[in-house]
XYZ file of C-alpha atoms in Angstrom:
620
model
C 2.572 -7.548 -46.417
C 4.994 -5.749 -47.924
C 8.356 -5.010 -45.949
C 10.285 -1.977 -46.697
C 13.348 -2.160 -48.527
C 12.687 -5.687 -49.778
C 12.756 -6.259 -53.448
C 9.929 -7.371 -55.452
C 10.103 -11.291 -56.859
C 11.251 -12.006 -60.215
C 8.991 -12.495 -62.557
C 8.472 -16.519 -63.434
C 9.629 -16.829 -66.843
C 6.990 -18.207 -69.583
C 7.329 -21.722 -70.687
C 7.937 -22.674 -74.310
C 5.405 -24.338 -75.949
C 6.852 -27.319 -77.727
C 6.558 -26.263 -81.482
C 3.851 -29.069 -83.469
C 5.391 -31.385 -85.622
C 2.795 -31.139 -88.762
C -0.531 -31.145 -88.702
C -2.539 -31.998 -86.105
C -3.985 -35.588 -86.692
C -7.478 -36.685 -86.753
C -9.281 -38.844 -84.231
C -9.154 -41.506 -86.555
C -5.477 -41.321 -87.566
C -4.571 -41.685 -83.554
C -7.290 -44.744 -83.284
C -5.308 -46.317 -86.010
C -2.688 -45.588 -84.901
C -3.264 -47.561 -81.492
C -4.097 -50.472 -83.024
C -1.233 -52.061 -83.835
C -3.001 -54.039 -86.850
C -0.891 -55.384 -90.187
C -2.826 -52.666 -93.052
C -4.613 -55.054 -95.488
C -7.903 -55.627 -97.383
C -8.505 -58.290 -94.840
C -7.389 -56.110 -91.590
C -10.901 -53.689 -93.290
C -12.844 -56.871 -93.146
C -12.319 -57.558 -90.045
C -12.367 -54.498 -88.325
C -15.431 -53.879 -89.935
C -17.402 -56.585 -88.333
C -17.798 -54.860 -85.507
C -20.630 -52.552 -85.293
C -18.975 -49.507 -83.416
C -18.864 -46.509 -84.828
C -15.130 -46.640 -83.509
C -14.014 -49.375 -84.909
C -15.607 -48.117 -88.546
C -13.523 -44.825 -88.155
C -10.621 -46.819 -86.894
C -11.266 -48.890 -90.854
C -11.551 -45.422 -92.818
C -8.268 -44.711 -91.303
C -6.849 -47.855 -92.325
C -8.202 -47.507 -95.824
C -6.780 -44.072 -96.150
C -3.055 -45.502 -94.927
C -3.879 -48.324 -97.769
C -4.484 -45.715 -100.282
C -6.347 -47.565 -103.171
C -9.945 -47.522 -104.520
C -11.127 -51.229 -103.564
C -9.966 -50.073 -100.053
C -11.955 -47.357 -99.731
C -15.050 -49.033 -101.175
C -14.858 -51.763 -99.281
C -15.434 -49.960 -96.190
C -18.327 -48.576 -98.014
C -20.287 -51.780 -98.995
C -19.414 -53.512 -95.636
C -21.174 -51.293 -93.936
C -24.122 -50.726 -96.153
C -24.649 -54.532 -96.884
C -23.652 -56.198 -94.321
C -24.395 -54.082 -91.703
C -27.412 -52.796 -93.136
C -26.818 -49.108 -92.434
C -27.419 -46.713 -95.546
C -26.848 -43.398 -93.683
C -23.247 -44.729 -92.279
C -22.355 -45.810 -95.507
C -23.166 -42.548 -97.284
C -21.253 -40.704 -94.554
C -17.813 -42.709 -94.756
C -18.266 -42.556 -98.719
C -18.255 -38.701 -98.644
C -14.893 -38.943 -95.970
C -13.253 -41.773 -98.100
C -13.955 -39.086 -101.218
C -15.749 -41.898 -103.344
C -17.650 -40.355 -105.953
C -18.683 -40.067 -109.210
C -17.845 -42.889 -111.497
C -16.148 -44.492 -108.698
C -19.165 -44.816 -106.802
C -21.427 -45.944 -109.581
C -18.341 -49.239 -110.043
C -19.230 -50.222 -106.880
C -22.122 -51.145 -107.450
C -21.845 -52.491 -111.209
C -19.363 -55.118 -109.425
C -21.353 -57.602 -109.502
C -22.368 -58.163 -105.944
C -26.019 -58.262 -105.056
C -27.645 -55.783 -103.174
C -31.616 -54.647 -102.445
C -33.030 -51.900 -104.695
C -34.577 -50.828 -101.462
C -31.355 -50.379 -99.723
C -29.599 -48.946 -102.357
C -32.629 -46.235 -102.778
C -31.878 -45.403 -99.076
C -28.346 -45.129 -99.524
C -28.634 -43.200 -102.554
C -30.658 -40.690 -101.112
C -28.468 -40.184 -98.446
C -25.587 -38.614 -100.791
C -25.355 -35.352 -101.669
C -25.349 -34.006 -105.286
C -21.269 -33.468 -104.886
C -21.067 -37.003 -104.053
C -23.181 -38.529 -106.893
C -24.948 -36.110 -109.611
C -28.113 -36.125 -110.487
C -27.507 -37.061 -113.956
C -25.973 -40.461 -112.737
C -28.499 -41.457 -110.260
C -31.005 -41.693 -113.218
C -29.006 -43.206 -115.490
C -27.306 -45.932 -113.358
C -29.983 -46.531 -110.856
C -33.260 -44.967 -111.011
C -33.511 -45.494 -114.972
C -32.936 -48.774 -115.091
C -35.415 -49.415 -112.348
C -37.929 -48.089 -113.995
C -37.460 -49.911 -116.974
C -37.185 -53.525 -115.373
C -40.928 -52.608 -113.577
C -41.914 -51.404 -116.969
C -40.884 -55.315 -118.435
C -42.147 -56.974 -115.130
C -38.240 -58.081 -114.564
C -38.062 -57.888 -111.030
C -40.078 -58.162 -107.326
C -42.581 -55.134 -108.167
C -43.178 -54.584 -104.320
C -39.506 -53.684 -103.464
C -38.716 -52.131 -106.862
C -41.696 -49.407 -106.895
C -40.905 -49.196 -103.041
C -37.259 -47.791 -104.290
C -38.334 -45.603 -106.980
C -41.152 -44.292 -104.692
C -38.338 -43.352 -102.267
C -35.717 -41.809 -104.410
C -38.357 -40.012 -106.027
C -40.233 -39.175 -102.634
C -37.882 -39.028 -99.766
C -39.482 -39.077 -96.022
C -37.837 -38.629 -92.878
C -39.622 -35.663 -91.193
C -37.374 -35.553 -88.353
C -33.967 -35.133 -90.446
C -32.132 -32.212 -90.147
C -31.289 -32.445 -93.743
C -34.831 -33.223 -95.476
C -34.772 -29.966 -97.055
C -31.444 -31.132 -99.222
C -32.627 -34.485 -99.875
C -36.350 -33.015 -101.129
C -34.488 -30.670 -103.252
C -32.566 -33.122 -104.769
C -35.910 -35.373 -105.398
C -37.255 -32.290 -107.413
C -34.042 -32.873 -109.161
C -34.432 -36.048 -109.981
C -38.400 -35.729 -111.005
C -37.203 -33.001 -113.229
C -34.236 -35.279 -114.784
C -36.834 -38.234 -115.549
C -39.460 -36.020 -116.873
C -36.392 -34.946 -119.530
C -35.708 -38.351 -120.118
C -38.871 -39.440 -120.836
C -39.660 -36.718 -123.438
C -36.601 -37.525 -124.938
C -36.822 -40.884 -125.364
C -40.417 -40.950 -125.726
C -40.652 -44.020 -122.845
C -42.657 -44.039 -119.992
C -44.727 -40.701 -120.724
C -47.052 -41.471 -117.707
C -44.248 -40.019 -115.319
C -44.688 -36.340 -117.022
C -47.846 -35.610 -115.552
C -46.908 -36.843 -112.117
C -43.668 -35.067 -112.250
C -44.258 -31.784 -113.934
C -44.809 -29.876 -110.973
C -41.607 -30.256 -110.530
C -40.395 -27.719 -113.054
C -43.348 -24.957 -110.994
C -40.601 -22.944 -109.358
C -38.309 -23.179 -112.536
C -40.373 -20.657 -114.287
C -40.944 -16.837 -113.500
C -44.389 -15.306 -113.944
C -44.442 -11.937 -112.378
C -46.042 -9.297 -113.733
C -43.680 -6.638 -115.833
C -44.608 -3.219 -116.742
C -43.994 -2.803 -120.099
C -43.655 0.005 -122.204
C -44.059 -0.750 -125.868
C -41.830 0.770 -128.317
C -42.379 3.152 -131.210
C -41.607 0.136 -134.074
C -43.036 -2.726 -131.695
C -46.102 -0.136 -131.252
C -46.625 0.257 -135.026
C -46.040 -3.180 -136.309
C -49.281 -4.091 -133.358
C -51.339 -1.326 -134.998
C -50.030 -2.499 -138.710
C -51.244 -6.788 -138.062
C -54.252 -5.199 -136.673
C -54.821 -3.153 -140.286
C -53.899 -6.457 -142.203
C -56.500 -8.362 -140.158
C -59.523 -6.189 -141.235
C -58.581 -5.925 -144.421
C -58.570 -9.419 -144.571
C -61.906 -9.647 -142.619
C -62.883 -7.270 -145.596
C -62.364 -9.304 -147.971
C -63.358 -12.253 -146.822
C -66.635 -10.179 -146.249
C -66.823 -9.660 -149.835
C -66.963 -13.801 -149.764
C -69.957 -13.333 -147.617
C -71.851 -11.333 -149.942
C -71.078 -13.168 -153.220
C -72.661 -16.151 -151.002
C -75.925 -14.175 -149.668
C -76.990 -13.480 -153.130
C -76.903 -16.527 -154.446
C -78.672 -18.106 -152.111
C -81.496 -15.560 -152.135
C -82.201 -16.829 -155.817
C -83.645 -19.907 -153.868
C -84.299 -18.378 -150.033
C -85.161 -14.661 -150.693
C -84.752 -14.543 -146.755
C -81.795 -15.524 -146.418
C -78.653 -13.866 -144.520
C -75.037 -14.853 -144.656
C -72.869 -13.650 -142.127
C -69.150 -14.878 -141.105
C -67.659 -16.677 -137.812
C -64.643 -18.294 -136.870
C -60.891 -17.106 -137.128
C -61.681 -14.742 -139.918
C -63.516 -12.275 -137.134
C -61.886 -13.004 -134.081
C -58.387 -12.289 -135.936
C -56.764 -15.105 -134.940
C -55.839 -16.204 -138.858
C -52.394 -17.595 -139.854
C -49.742 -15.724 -140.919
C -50.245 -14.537 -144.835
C -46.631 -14.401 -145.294
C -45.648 -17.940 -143.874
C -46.004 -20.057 -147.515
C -46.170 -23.642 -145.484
C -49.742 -22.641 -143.830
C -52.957 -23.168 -146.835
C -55.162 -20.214 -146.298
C -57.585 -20.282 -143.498
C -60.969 -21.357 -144.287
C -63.588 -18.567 -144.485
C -66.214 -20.130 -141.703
C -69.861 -19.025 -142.920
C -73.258 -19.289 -141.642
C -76.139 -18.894 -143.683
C -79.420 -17.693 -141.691
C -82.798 -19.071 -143.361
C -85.741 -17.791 -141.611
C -88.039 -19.537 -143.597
C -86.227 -22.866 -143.072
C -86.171 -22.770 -139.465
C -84.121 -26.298 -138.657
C -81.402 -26.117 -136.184
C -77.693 -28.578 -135.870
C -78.297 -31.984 -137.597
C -81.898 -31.858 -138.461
C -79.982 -29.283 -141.040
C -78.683 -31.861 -143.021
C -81.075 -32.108 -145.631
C -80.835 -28.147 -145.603
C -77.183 -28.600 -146.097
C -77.690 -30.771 -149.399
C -79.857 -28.649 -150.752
C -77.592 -25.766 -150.202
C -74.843 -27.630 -151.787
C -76.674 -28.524 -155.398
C -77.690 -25.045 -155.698
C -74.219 -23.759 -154.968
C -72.557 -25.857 -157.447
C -74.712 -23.945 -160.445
C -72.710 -20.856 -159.672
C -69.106 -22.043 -157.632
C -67.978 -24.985 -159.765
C -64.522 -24.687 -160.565
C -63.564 -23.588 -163.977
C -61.545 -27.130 -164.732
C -63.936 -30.046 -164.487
C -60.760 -32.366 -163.643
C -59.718 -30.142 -160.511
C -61.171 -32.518 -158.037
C -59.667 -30.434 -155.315
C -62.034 -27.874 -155.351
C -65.082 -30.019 -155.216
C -68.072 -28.896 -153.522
C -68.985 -31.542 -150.990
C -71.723 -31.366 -148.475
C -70.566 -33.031 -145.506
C -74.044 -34.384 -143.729
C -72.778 -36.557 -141.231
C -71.329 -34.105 -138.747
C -72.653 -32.793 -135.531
C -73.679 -29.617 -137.568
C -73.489 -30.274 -140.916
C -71.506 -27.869 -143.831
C -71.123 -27.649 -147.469
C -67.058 -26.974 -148.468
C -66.043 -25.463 -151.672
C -64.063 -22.959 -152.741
C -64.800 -19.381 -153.379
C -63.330 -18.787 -157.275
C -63.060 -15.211 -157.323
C -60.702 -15.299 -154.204
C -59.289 -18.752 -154.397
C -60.099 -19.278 -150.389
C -61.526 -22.696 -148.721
C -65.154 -22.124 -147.320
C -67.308 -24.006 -145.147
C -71.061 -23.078 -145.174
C -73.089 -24.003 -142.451
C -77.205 -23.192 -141.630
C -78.951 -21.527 -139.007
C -75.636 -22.520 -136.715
C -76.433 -19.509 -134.118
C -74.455 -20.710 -131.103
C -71.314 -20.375 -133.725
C -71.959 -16.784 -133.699
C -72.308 -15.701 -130.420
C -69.255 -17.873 -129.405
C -67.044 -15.829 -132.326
C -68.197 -12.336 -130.810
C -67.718 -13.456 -127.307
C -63.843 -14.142 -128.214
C -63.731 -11.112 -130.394
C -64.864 -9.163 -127.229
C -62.786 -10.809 -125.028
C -60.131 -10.259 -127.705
C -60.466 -6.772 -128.110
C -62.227 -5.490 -124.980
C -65.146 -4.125 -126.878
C -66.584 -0.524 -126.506
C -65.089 0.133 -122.867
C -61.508 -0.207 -123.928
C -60.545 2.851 -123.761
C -57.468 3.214 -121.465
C -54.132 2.992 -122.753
C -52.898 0.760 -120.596
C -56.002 -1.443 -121.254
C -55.336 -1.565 -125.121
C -51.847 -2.360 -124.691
C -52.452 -5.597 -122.794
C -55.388 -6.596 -125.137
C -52.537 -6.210 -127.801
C -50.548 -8.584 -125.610
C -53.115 -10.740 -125.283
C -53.916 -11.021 -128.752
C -50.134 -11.352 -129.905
C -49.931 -14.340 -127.008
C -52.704 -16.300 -128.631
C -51.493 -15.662 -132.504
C -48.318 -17.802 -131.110
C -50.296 -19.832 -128.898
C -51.704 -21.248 -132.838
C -48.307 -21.258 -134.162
C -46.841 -23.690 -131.434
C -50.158 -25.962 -132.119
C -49.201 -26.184 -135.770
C -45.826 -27.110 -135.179
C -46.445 -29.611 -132.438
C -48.913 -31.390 -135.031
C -50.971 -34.301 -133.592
C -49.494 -34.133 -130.095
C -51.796 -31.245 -129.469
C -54.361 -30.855 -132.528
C -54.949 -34.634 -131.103
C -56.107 -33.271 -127.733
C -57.941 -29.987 -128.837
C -59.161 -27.692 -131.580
C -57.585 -24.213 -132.324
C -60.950 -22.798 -130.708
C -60.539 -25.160 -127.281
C -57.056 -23.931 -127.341
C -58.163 -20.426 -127.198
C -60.610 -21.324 -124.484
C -57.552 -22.720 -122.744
C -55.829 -20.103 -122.907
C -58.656 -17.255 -122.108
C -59.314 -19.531 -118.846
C -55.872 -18.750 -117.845
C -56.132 -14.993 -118.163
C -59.377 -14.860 -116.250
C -57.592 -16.661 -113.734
C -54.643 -14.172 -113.438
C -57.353 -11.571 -114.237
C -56.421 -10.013 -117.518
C -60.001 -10.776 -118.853
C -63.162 -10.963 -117.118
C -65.190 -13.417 -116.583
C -68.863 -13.356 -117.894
C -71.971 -15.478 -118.820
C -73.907 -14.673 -121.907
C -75.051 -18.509 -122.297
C -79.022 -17.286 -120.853
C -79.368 -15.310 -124.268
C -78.748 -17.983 -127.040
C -81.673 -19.302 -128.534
C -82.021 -21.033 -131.135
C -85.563 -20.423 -132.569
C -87.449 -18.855 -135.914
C -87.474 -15.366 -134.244
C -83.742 -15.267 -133.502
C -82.755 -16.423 -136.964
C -84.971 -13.059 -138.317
C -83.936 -10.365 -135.796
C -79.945 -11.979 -134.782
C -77.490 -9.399 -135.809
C -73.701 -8.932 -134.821
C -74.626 -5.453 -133.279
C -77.658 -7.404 -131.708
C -74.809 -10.035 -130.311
C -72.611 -6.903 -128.979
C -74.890 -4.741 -127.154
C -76.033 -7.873 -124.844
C -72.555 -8.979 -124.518
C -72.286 -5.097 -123.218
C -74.787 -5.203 -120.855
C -73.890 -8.872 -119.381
C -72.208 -8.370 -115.961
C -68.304 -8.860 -115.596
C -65.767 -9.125 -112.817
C -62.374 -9.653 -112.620
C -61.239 -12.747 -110.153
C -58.730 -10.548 -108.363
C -59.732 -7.048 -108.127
C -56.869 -5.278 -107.724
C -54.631 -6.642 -110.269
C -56.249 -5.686 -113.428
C -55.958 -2.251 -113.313
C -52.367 -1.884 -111.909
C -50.419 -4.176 -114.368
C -50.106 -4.363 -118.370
C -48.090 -8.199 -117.906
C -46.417 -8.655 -121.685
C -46.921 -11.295 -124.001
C -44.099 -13.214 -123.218
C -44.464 -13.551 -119.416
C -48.128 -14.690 -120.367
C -46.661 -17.534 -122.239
C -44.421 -18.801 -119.464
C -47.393 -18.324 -117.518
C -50.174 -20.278 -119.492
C -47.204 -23.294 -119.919
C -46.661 -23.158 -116.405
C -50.439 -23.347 -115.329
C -51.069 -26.472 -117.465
C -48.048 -28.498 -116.927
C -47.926 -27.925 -112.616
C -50.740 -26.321 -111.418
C -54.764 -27.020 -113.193
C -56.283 -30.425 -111.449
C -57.362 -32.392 -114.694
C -59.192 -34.867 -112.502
C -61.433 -32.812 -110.764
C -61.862 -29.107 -112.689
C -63.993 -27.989 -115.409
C -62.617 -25.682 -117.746
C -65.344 -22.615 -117.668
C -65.368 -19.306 -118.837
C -68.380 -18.457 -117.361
C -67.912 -18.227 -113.670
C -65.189 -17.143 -110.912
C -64.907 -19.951 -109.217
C -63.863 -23.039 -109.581
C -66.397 -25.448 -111.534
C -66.064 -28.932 -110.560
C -67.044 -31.910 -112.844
C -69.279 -33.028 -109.767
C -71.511 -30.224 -110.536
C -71.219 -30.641 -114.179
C -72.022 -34.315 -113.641
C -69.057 -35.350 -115.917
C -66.948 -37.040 -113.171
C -66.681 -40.476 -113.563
C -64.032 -42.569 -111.098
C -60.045 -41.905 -111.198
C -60.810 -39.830 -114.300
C -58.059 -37.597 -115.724
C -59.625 -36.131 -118.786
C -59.886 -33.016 -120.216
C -63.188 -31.726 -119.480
C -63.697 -28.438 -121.524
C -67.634 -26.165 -120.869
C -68.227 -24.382 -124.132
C -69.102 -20.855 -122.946
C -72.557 -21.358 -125.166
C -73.513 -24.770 -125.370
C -72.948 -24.997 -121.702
C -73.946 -28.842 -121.541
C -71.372 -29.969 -124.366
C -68.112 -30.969 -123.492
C -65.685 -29.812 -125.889
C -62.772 -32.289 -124.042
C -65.172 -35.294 -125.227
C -63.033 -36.097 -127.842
C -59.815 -35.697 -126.206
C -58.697 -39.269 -125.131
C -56.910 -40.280 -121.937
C -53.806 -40.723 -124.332
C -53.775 -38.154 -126.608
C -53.878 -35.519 -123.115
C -51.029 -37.208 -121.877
C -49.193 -36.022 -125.248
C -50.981 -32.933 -124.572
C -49.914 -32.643 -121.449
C -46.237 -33.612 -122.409
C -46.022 -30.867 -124.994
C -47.404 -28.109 -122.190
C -44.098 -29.908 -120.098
C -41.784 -29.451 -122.862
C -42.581 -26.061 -123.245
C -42.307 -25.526 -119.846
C -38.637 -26.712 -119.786
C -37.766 -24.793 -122.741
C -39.342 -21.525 -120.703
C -37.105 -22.174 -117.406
C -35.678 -18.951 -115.811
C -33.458 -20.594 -113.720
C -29.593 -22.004 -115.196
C -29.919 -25.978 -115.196
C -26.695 -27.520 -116.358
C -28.736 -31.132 -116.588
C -31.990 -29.467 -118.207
C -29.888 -27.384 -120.534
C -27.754 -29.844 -122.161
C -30.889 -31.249 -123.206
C -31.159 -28.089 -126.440
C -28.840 -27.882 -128.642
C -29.631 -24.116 -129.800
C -29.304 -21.287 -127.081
C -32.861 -20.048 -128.985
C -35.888 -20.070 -126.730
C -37.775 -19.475 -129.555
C -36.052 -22.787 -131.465
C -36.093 -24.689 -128.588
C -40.241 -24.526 -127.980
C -40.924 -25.401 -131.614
C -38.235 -28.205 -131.778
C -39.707 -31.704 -131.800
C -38.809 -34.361 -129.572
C -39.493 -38.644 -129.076
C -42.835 -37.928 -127.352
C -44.032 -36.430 -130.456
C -43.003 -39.447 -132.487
C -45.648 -41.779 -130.624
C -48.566 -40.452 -132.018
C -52.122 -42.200 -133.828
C -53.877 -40.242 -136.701
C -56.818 -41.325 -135.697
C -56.493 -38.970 -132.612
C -56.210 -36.244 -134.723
C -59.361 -33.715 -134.650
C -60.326 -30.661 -136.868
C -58.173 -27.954 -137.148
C -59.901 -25.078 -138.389
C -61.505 -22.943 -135.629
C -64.740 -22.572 -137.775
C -64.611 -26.095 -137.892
C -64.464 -26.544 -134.467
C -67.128 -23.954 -133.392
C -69.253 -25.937 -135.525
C -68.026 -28.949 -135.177
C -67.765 -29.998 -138.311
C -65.674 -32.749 -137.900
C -64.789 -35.398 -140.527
C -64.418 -37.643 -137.703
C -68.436 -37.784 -137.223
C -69.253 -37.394 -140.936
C -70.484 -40.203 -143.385
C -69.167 -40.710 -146.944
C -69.712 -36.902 -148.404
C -71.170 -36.223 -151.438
C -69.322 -34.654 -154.166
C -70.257 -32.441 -156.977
């Protein structure tokens, strides 16, 4: 208690901190600085035989003090080789700051060390540590190569490639950096191999990769006055075209009523659907004009045609020889041989290729099912529903342009027409076109080959039931042309299962090639339903081979398409042009066989005409 009068206590007066002399030093700095140890390469070594985690941090220290490389890295490959311990050594090598180039020495030394080990090491650094770049090139590369040759233990080689390419360790904190940096690396040796044109079986395991890489989303478009006009103005050249190749059509019809006063001539293929080649480009012949003569009174049907088809030819040749008997190009040639078999000449009053085929009526109902799908037929009415259709239509003019460029790597694989069935089996899937099944009404017999019509052909392709796989997304959203690109890329380079999915227009779901019966075991190929001919495979021809090149060239694009900045993938173009960079040709392309190469005519390939399947033909 406080006594009056008495004076409070002085205050105690603060103490002084001592002021720090520099930074304050590390836990290893003090450990090393306990040891009273002479700093050498061979102090490291023998510190470092110890397996406490001390006495390693206690060796960084000393290496640090040292101040050189071999220092540093020896602390590094002590611990990694020696001591077995990939996730130590990848720590100290990110607090010792070796990296880069530095890193990759190490191990180009010349001392021996397990792929595996060095694949669990490797995976342990992060990107700043070692790029992505140089863990193909120095390590993974290489590795892949030597299994390739049969140069090394298979078993512990695939084992290390499996893990840097695979990563597992479910309870690390960091799995999501290391899995990132797998996709990384997937996406790094699916560039090499395209590149180089080695090893092409890693682009279909590894393509998914590149799934995330590429945006998709729907985009509202609104299409401009001179964008809206130049539509409407390659719509105008493509019926006048049609018009005159119609003109083609007649010319044909009457002479062949001379000899079959029954008969009809009506036209199929890319001359109705409007999928044609560019007039203006001058490197692209003129597309054939794809005919199909209807003879009532000669009711034979695919190759019991054939005789047909030479009897059509001689009496052609009175009236369409060419003027100059020498001109040997312009032959008329009935090609028997073929699945359905054709007559080819040329048409002298227009100077365009024609293939003539007889009584070929699944060819006609598959041209005005794509023209409906094409255009929408009599129920596309809505704005917004004849804007995407124009999309649509503009997506699968370039989706022909890319095959052209890309040559045999895809005309190897598939047709013009399968292409177009690829690519309408995408947009049913993201339901810009419907799905429907008009396969119950084609028959081929006497009565359709007097009463078929292309109004006939419409109305039931009117009346057949349709449905959209998702409901709510085809009325909501015009998407434009060139998000369906990115989109049709993306679907056939990460997401479609080759080995177990039927490409079908006909139904919603998903058709397996179970219920097809056309599964055979640890089979990858293409299996393609044509929407008429339901039982024929149109992916028959496509070898194992030729859809890996396929499926390389739907990869390429992919990477050309990326949304997201890549400094790895992009130093792989040299032009800043998407547009270049999709039709720019790579190795992969080099390593192709002509003998994979199919028709290329959509006609052709409706009919399959095919001069793969024909015998000798017989010129006029």
């Amino acid at each position: 208690m406080k006594r009056h009068g008495e004076s409070p206590p002085a205050a105690a007066a603060p103490k002084c901190k001592k002021k720090r002399r520099g930074r304050r030093k590390s836990k290893t700095e003090r450990l090393a600085r306990l040891n009273s140890v002479t700093v050498s390469i061979d102090t490291l070594h023998n510190v470092l035989q110890s397996r406490s985690s001390r006495e390693w941090d206690t060796a960084q220290s000393l290496a640090l003090q040292i101040g050189t490389l071999e220092a540093r890295t020896v602390v590094v490959r002590v611990i990694l080789t020696e001591h077995k311990a990939p996730k130590a050594a990848a720590h100290y090598t990110k607090r010792l700051n070796v990296r880069g180039d530095e890193l990759v020495a190490v191990f180009s030394s010349g001392w021996t060390i397990s792929p595996l080990l060095l694949a669990r090491f490797l995976v342990e650094l992060e990107e700043d540590t070692l790029a992505i770049r140089e863990r193909l090139q120095q390590f993974l590369w290489p590795w892949v190569l030597q299994l390739q040759e049969k140069k090394e233990d298979e078993t512990v080689m695939k084992a290390a490639v499996h893990l840097m390419l695979h990563p597992t360790a479910s309870d690390d904190a960091k799995m999501y950096d290391k899995k990132e940096r797998a996709r990384k690396l997937q996406r790094a040796l699916v560039l090499q191999c395209l590149q180089t044109g080695k090893l092409l079986y890693f682009v279909p395991m590894y393509a998914r990769a590149f799934a995330d890489q590429i945006s998709v989303d729907s985009v509202n478009v609104a299409v401009g006055n001179d964008e809206e006009k130049a539509l409407l103005r390659a719509d105008q050249d493509k019926e006048k075209e049609l018009q005159r190749r119609e003109q083609v059509a007649y010319r044909v019809e009457n002479v062949l009523r001379l000899m079959w006063p029954d008969a009809r001539v009506t036209i199929f293929g890319s001359s109705v659907t409007g999928l044609l080649s560019d007039p203006d480009d001058d490197d692209q012949k003129p597309a054939d004009v794809d005919l199909c003569a209807l003879l009532p009174s000669a009711p034979h049907f695919r190759q019991e045609t054939a005789p047909l088809v030479t009897e059509v030819m001689e009496h052609l040749s009175i009236y369409f020889l060419p003027d100059r008997t020498d001109e040997t190009e312009h032959r008329i040639i009935a090609v028997t041989g073929a699945r359905i078999p054709i007559v080819q000449f040329w048409d002298p009053s227009t100077d365009l290729p024609c293939d003539l085929c007889v009584n070929n009526v699944p060819a006609l109902w598959n041209t005005r099912l794509l023209r409906w799908l094409l255009y929408g037929g009599v129920g596309a009415h809505s704005s917004e529903r004849k804007r995407q259709l124009q999309h649509v239509r503009r997506f699968c003019d370039w989706l022909r342009k890319w095959r052209r460029a890309k040559g045999r790597v895809v005309s190897g694989a598939v047709s013009s027409y399968g292409l177009m069935l690829l690519a309408i089996y995408y947009l049913q899937r993201i339901s810009v076109l419907p799905v429907l099944d008009c396969s119950a009404y084609v028959v081929e017999d006497e009565v359709s080959l007097h009463t078929l019509t292309e109004d006939e052909i419409d109305k039931r392709l009117e009346a057949v039931e349709k449905k959209f796989i998702l409901v709510n997304e085809q009325t909501t959203k015009v998407r434009d042309w060139l998000a369906l690109r990115r989109g049709f890329f993306r679907f056939y380079a990460c997401e479609f299962d080759y080995e177990h999915t039927v490409v079908s227009l006909r139904t919603g779901d998903i058709m397996s090639k179970t219920s097809k019966g056309w599964s055979r075991r640890n089979d990858t190929r293409l299996c393609l339903e044509d929407p008429v001919e339901t039982e024929r495979d149109l992916g028959m021809l496509c070898s194992r081979r030729a859809l890996n090149q396929l499926r390389c060239a739907f990869t390429h694009a992919c990477i050309a398409l990326r949304n997201v900045d890549d400094k790895e993938v992009k130093s792989a173009f040299s032009q800043p042009d998407v547009e270049v960079n999709l039709l720019a040709s790579w190795a992969y392309e080099e390593d192709t066989d002509p003998k994979l190469s199919i028709c290329d005519g959509a006609g052709a390939s409706l009919s399959n005409a095919s001069s793969i399947d024909s015998t000798t033909p017989t010129p006029v």
